[in-house]
PDB file of C-alpha atoms in Angstrom:
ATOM      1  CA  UNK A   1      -6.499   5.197  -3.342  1.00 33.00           C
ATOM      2  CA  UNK A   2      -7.923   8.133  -5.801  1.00 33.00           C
ATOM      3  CA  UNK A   3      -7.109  11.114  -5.670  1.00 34.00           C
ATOM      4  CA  UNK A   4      -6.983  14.752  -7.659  1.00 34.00           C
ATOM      5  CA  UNK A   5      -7.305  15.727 -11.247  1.00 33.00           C
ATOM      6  CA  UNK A   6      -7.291  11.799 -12.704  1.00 28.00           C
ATOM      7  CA  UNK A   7      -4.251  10.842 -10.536  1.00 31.00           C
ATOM      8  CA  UNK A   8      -4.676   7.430  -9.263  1.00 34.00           C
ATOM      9  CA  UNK A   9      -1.795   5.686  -6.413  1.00 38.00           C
ATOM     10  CA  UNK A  10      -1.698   2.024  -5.429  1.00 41.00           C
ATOM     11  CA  UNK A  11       0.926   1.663  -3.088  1.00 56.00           C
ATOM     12  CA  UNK A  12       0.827   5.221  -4.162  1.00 58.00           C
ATOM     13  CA  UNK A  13       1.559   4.767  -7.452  1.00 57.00           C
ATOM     14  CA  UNK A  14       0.061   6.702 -10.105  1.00 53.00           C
ATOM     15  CA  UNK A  15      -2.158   5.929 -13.299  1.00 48.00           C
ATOM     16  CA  UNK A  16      -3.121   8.851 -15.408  1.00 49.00           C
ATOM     17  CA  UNK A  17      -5.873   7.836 -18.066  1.00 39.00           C
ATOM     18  CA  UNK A  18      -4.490   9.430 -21.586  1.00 39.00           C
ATOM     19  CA  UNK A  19      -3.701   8.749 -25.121  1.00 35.00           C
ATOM     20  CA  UNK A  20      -0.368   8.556 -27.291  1.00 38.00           C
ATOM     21  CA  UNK A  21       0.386   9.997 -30.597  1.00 40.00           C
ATOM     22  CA  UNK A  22       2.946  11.632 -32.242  1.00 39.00           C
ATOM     23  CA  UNK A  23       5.287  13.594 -29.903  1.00 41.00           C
ATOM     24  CA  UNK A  24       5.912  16.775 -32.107  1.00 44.00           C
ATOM     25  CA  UNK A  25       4.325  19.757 -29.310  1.00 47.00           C
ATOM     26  CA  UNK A  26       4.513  20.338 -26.323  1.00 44.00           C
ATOM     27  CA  UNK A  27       0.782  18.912 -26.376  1.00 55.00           C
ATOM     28  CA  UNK A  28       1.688  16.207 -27.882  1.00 86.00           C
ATOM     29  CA  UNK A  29       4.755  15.304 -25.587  1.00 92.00           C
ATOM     30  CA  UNK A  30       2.482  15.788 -22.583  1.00 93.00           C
ATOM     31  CA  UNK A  31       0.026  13.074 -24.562  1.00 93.00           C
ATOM     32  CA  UNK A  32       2.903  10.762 -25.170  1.00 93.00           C
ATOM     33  CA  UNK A  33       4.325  11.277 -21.274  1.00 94.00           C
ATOM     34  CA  UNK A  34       0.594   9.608 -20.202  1.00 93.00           C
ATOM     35  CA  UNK A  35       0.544   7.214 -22.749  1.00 94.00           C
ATOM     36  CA  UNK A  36       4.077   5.420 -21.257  1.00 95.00           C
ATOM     37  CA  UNK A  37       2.508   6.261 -17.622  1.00 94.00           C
ATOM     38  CA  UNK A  38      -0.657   4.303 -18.435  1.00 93.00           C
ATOM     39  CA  UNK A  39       1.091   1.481 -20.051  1.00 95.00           C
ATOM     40  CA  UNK A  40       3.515   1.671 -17.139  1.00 94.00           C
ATOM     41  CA  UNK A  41       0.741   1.084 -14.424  1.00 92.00           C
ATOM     42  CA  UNK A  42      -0.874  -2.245 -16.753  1.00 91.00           C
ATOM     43  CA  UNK A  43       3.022  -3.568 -16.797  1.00 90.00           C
ATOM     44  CA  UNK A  44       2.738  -2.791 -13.091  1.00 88.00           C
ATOM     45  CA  UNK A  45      -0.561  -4.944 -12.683  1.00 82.00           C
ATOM     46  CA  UNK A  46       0.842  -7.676 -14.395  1.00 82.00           C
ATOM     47  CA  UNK A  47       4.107  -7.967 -11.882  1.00 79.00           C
ATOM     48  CA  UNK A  48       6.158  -7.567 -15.069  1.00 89.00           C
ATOM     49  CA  UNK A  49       8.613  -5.139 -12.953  1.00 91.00           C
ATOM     50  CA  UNK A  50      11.311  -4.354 -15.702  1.00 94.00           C
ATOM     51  CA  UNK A  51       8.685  -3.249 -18.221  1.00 95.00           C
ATOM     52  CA  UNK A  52       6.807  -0.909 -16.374  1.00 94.00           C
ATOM     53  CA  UNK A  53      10.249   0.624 -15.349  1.00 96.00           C
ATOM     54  CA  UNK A  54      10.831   1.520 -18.948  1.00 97.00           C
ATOM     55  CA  UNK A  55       7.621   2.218 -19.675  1.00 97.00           C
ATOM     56  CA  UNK A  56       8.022   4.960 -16.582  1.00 97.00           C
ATOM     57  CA  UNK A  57      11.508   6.018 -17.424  1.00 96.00           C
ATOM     58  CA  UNK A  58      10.236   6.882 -20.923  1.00 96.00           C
ATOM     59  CA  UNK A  59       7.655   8.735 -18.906  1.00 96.00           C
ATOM     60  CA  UNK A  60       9.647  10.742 -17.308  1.00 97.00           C
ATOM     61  CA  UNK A  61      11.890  11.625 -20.121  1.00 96.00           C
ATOM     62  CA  UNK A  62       8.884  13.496 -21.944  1.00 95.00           C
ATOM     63  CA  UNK A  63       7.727  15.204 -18.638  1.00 95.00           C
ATOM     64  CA  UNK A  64      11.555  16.510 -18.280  1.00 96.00           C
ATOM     65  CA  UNK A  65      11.514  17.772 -21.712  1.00 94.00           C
ATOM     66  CA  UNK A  66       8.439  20.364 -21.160  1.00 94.00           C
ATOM     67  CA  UNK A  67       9.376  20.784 -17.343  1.00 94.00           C
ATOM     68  CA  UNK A  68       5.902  19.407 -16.262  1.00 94.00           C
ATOM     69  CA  UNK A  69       6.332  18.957 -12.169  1.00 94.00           C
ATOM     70  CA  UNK A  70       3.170  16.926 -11.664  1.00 94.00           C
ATOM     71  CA  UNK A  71       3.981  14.690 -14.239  1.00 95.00           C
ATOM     72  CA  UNK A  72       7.925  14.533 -13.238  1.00 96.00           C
ATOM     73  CA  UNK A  73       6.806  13.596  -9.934  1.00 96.00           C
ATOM     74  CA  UNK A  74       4.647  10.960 -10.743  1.00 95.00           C
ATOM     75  CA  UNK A  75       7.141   9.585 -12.069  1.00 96.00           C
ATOM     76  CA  UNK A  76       9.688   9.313  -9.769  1.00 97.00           C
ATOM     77  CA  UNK A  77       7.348   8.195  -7.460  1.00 96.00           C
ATOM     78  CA  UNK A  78       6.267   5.007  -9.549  1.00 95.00           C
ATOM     79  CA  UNK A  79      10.292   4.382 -10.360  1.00 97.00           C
ATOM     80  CA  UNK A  80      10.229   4.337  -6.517  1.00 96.00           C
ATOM     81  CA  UNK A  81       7.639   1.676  -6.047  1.00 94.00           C
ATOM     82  CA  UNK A  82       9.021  -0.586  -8.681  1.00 94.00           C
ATOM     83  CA  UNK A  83      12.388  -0.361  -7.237  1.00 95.00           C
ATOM     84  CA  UNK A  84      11.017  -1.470  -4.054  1.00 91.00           C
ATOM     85  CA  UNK A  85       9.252  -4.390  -6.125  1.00 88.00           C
ATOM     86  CA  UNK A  86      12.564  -5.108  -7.334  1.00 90.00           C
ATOM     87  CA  UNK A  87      14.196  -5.613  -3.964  1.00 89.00           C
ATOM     88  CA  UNK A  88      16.130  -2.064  -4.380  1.00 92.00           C
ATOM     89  CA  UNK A  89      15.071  -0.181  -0.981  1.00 93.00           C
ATOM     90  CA  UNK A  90      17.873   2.516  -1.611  1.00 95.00           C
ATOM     91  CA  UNK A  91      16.963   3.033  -4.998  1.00 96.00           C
ATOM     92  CA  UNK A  92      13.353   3.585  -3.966  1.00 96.00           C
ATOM     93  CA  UNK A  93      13.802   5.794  -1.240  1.00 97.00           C
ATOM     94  CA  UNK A  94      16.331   7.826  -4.312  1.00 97.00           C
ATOM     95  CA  UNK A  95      13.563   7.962  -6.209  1.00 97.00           C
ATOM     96  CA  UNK A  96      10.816   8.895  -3.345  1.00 98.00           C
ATOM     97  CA  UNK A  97      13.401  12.056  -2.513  1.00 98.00           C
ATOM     98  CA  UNK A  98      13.283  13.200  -5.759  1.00 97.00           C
ATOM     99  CA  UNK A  99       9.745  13.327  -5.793  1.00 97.00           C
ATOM    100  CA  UNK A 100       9.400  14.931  -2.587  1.00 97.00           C
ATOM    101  CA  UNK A 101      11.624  17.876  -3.417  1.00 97.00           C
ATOM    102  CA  UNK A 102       9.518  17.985  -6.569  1.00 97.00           C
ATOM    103  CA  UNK A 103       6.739  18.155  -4.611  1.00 96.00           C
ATOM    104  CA  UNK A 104       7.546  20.504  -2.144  1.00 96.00           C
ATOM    105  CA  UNK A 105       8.164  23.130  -4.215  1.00 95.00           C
ATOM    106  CA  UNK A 106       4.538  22.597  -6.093  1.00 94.00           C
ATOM    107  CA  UNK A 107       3.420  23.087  -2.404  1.00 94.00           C
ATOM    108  CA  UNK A 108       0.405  20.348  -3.170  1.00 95.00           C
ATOM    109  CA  UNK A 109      -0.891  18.726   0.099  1.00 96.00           C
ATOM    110  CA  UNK A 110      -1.909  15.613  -1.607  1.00 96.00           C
ATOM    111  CA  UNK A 111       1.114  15.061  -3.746  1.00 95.00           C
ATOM    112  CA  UNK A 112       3.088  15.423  -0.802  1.00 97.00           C
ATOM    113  CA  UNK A 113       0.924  13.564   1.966  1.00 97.00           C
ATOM    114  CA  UNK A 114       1.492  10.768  -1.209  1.00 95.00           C
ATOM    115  CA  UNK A 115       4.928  10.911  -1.214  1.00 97.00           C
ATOM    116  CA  UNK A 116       5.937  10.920   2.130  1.00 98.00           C
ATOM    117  CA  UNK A 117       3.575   7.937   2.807  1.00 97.00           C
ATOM    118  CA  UNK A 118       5.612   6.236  -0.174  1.00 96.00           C
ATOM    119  CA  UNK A 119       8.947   7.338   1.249  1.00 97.00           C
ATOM    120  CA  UNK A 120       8.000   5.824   5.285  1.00 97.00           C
ATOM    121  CA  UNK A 121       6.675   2.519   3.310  1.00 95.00           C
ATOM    122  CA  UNK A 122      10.432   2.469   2.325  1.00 96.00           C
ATOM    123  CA  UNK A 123      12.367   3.598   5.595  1.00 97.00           C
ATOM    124  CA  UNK A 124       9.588   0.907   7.496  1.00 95.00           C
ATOM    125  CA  UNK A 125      10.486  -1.782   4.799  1.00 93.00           C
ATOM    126  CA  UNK A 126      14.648  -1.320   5.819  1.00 94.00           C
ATOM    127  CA  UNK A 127      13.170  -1.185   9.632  1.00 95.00           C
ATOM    128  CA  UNK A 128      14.376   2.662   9.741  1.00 96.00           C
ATOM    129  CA  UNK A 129      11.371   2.967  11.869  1.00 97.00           C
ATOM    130  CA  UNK A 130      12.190   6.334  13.239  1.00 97.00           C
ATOM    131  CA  UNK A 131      12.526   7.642   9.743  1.00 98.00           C
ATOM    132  CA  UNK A 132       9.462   6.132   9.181  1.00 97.00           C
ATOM    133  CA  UNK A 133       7.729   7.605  11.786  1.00 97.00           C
ATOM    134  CA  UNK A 134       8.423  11.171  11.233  1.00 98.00           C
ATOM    135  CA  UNK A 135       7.819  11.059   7.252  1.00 98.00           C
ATOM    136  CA  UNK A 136       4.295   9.628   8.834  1.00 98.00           C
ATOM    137  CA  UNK A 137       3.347  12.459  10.714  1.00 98.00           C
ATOM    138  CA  UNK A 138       4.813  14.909   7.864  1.00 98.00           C
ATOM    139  CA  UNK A 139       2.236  13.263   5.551  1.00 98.00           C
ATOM    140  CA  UNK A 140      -0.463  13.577   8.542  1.00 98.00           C
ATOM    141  CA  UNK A 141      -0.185  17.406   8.736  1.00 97.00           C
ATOM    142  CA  UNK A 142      -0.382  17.454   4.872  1.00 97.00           C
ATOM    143  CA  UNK A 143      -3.475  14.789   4.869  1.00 97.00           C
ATOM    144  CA  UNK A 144      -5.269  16.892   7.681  1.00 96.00           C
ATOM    145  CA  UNK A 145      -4.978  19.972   4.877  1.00 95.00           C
ATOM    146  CA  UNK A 146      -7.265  18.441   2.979  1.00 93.00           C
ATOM    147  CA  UNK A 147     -11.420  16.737   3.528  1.00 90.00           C
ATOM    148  CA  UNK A 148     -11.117  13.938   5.536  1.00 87.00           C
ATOM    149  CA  UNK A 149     -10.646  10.859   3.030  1.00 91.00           C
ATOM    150  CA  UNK A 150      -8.599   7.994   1.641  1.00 94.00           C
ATOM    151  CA  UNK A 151      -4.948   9.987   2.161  1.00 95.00           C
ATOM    152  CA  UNK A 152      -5.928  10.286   5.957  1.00 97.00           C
ATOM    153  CA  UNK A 153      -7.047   7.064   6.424  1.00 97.00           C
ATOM    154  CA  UNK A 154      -3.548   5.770   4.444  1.00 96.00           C
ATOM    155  CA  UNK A 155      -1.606   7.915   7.008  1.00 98.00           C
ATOM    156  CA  UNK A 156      -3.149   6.913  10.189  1.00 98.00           C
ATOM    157  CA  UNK A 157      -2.678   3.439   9.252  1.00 97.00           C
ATOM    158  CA  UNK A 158       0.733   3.916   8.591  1.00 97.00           C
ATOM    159  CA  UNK A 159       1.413   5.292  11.976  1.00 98.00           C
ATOM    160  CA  UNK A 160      -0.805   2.757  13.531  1.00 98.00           C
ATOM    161  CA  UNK A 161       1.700   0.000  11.852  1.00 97.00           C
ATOM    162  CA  UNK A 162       5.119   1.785  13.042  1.00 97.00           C
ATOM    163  CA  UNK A 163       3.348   1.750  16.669  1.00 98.00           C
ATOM    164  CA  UNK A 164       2.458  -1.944  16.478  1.00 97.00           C
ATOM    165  CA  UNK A 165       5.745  -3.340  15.485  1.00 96.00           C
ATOM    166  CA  UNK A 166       7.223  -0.810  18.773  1.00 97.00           C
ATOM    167  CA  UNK A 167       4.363  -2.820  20.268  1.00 97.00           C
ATOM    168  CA  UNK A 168       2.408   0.106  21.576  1.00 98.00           C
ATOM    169  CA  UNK A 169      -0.782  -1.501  21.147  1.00 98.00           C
ATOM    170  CA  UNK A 170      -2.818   1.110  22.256  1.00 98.00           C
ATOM    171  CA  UNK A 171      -1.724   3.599  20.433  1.00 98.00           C
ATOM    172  CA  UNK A 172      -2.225   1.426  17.076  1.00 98.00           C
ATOM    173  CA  UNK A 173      -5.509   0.503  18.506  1.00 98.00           C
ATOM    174  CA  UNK A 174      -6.029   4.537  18.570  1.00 98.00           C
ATOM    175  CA  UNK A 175      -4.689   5.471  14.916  1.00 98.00           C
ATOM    176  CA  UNK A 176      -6.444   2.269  13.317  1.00 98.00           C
ATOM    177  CA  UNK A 177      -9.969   3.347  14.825  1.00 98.00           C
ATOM    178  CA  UNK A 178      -9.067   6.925  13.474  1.00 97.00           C
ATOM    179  CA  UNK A 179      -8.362   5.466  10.451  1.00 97.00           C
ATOM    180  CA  UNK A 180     -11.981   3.544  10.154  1.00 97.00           C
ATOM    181  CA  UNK A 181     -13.610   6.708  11.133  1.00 96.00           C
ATOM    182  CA  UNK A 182     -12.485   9.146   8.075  1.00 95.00           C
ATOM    183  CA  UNK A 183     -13.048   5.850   5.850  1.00 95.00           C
ATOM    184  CA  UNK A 184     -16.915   5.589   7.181  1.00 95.00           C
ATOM    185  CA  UNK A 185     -17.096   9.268   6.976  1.00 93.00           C
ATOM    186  CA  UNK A 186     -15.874   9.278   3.048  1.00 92.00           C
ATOM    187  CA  UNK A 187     -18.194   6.222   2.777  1.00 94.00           C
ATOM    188  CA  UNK A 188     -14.975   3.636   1.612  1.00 95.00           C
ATOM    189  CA  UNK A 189     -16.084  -0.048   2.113  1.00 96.00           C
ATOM    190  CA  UNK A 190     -12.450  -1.300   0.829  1.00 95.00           C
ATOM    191  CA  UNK A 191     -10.771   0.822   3.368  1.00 96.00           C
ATOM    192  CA  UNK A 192     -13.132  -0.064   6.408  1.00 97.00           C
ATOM    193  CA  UNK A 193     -11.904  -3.473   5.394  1.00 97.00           C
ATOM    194  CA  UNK A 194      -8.281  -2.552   5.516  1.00 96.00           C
ATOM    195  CA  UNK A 195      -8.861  -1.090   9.403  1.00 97.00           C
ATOM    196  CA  UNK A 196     -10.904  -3.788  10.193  1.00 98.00           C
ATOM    197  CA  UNK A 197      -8.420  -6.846   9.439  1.00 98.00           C
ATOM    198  CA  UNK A 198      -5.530  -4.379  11.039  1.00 98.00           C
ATOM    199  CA  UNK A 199      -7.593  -4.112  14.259  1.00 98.00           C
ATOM    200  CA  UNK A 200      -8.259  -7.614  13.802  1.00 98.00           C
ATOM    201  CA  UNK A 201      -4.499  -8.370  14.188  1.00 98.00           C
ATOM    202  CA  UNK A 202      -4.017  -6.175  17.053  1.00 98.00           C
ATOM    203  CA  UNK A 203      -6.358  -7.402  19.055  1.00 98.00           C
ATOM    204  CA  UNK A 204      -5.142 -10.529  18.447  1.00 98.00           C
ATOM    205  CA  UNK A 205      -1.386  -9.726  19.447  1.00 98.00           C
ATOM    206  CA  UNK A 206      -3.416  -8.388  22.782  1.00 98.00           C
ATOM    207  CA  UNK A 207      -5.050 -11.945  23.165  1.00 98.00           C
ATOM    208  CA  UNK A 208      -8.091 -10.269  22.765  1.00 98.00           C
ATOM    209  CA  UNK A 209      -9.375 -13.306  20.454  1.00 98.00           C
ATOM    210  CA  UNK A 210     -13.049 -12.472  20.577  1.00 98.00           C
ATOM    211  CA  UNK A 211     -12.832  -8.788  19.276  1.00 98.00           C
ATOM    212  CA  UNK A 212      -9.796 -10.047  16.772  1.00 98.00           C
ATOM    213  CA  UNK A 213     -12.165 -12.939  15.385  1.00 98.00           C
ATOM    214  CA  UNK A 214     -14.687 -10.014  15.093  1.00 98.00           C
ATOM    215  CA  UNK A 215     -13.441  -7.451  13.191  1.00 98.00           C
ATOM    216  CA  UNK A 216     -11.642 -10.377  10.838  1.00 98.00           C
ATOM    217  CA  UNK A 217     -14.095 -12.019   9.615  1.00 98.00           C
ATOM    218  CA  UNK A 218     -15.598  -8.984   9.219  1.00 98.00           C
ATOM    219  CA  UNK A 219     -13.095  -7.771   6.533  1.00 98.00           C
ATOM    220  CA  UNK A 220     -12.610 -11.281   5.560  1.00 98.00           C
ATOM    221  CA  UNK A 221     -16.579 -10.940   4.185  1.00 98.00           C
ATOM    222  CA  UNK A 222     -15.987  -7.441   2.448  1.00 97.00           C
ATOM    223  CA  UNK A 223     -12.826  -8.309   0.638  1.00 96.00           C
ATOM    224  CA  UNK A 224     -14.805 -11.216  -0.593  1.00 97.00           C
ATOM    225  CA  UNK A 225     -17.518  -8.988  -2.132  1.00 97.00           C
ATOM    226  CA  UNK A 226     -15.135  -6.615  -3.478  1.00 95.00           C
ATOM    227  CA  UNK A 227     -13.510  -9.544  -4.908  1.00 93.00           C
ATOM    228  CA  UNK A 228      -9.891  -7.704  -3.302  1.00 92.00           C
ATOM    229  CA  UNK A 229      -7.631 -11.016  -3.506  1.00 91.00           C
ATOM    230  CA  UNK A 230      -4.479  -9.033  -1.059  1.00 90.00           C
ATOM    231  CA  UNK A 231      -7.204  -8.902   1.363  1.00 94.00           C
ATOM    232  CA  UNK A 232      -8.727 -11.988   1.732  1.00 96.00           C
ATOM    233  CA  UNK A 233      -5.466 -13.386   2.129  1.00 95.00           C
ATOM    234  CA  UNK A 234      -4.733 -10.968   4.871  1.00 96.00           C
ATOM    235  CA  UNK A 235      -7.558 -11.681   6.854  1.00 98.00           C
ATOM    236  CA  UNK A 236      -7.196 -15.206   6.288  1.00 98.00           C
ATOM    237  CA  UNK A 237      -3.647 -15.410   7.379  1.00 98.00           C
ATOM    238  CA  UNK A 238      -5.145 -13.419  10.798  1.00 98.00           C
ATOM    239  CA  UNK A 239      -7.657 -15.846  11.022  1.00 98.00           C
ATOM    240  CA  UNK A 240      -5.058 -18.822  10.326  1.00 98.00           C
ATOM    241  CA  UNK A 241      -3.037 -17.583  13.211  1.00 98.00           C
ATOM    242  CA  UNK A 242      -5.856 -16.773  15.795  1.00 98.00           C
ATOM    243  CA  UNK A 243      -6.731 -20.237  15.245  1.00 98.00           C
ATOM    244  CA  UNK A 244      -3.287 -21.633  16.408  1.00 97.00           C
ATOM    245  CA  UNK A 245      -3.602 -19.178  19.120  1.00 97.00           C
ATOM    246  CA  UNK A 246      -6.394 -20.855  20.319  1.00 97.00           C
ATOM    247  CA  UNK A 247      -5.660 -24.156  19.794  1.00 96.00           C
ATOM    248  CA  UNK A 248      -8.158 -24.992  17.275  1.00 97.00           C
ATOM    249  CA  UNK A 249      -6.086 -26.999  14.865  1.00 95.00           C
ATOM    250  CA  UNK A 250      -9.567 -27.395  12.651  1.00 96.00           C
ATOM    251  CA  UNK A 251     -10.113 -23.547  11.779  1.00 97.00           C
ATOM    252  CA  UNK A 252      -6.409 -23.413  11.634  1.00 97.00           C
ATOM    253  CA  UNK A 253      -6.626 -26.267   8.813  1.00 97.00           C
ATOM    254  CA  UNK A 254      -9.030 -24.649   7.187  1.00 97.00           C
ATOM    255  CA  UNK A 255      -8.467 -21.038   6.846  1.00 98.00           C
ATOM    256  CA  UNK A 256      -4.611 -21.968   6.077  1.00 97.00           C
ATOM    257  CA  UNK A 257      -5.623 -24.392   3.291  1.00 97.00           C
ATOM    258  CA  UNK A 258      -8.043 -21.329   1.598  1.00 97.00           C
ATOM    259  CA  UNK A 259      -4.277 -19.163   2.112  1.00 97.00           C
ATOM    260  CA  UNK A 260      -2.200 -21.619   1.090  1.00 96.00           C
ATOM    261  CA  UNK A 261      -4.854 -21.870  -2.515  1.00 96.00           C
ATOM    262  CA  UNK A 262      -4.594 -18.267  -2.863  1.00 94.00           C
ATOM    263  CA  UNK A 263      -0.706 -18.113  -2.424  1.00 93.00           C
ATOM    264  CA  UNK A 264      -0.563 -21.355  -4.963  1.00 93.00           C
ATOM    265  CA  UNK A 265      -2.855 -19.305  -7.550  1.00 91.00           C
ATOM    266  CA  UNK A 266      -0.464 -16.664  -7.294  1.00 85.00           C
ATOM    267  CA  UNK A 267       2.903 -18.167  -7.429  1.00 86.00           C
ATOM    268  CA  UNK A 268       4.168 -17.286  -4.061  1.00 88.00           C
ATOM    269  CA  UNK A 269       6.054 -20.330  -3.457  1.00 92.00           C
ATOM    270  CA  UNK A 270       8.157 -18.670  -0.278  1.00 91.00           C
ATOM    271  CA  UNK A 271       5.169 -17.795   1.513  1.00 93.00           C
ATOM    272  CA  UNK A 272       3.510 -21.239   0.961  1.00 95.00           C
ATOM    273  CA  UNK A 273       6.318 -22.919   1.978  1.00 95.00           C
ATOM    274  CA  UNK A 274       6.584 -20.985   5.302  1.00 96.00           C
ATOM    275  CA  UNK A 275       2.714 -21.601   5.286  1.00 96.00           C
ATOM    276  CA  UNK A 276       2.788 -24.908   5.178  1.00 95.00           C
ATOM    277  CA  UNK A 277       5.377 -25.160   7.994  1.00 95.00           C
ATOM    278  CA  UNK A 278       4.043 -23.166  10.564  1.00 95.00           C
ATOM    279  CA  UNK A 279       0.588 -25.330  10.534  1.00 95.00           C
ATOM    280  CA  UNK A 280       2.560 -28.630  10.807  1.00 91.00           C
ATOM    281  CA  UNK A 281       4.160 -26.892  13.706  1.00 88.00           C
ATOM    282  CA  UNK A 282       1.031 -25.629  15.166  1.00 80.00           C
ATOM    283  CA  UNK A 283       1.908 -21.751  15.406  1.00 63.00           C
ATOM    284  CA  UNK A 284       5.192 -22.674  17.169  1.00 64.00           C
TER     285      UNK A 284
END
């Protein structure tokens, strides 16, 4: 997701495009602060967890030292997504507080609609759902503060994905086509995808198996083209289990053989294994 003055989030995490040099201003410190944050976010890329966590902390240290808020937050907020990439909920949702009290009192819609999505991610991922929930519709007043874009889109989502695990169909149904409407409106093929494979898997938990085959291999075709590797295995593993939902043990074969490649490529071993076992059960 982009967003304002050269901030970029991924799960939202930030990348700020600067150079290093000697840290002897205050310039110069805020130079050397974006320098570790870039080099942070390529550690990131790379899964290599415990480097980018330096690289961050170092980060951090230089915003501290000339009281720069942005940059502070930033910060805490990518210390908070790779503690949650290094199995340490509590220590994410530490660092997602921080940065929300940071944020709060910069009064920035975005950096707070960011954070708060960040900090329900967390509360979701330790099935705190209620926690969840309202940091959701925190971040959806915030998001609705600003043109209708990727930070809406994010949010709805969100709250479309707390509703379908309290399996209130509907109402996911509702935020998800919400979500595809701000992401046609800011003219974002990647997140159309993103709403189409999640409608995909409702409808598919509502047996609907015509409209869930529809809208996944719809966003099974534009992940491909956008080359987006997290999505095609998404909408593969939809497809992979609409198949066993049918009963069509050939589709099934074949979409979870392309999954099982991609999670080989990758190195997931846990998630081929459990791959692997639900098609020799047959979904069961």
């Amino acid at each position: 997701m982009a967003v304002n003055n050269r901030w970029c989030w991924l799960w939202v995490l930030v990348f700020l495009l600067g150079c290093g040099g000697p840290a002897k201003t205050g310039v110069d410190l805020k130079r050397e602060a974006i320098a570790f944050n870039d080099a942070g976010y390529e550690y990131y890329r790379q899964s290599r967890f415990d480097l980018a966590q330096a690289k961050f902390e170092k980060a951090l240290d230089f915003n501290r030292l000339i009281d720069r808020r942005e940059g502070i937050a930033a910060n805490l907020n990518n210390l908070g997504v790779i503690a949650q990439a290094q199995g340490n909920p509590e220590q994410a949702i530490g660092r997602f507080q921080e940065a929300l009290a940071v944020n709060r009192e910069r009064g920035d819609p975005a950096a707070l609609c960011e954070t708060l999505n960040n900090l329900g991610r967390a509360y979701q991922g330790q099935g705190r759902l209620r926690e969840a929930g309202a940091a959701y519709l925190e971040a959806l007043d915030q998001a609705r503060q600003l043109p209708p874009g990727p930070l809406l889109a994010l949010t709805l989502t969100h709250l479309g994905d707390v509703a379908r695990v309290h399996k209130d169909y509907m109402l996911a149904l509702n935020y998800y086509h919400q979500a595809l409407t701000a992401d046609i409106g800011a003219k974002d093929p990647r997140g159309q995808a993103r709403r189409q494979e999640r409608l995909g898997r409702t409808f598919l938990d509502l047996k609907d198996y015509d409209r869930a085959e529809e809208y996944l291999q719809e966003a099974l075709g534009e992940f491909r083209r956008l080359q987006a590797t997290d999505g095609i295995a998404a909408a593969l593993k939809g497809l992979t289990l609409l198949a066993l939902a049918r009963g069509d043990r050939q589709a099934a074969e074949f979409n979870g053989n392309l999954l099982l490649g991609i999670y080989q490529a990758r190195g997931q071993e846990q998630e081929a294994r459990e791959l692997e076992t639900l098609l020799k059960r047959g979904g069961r």
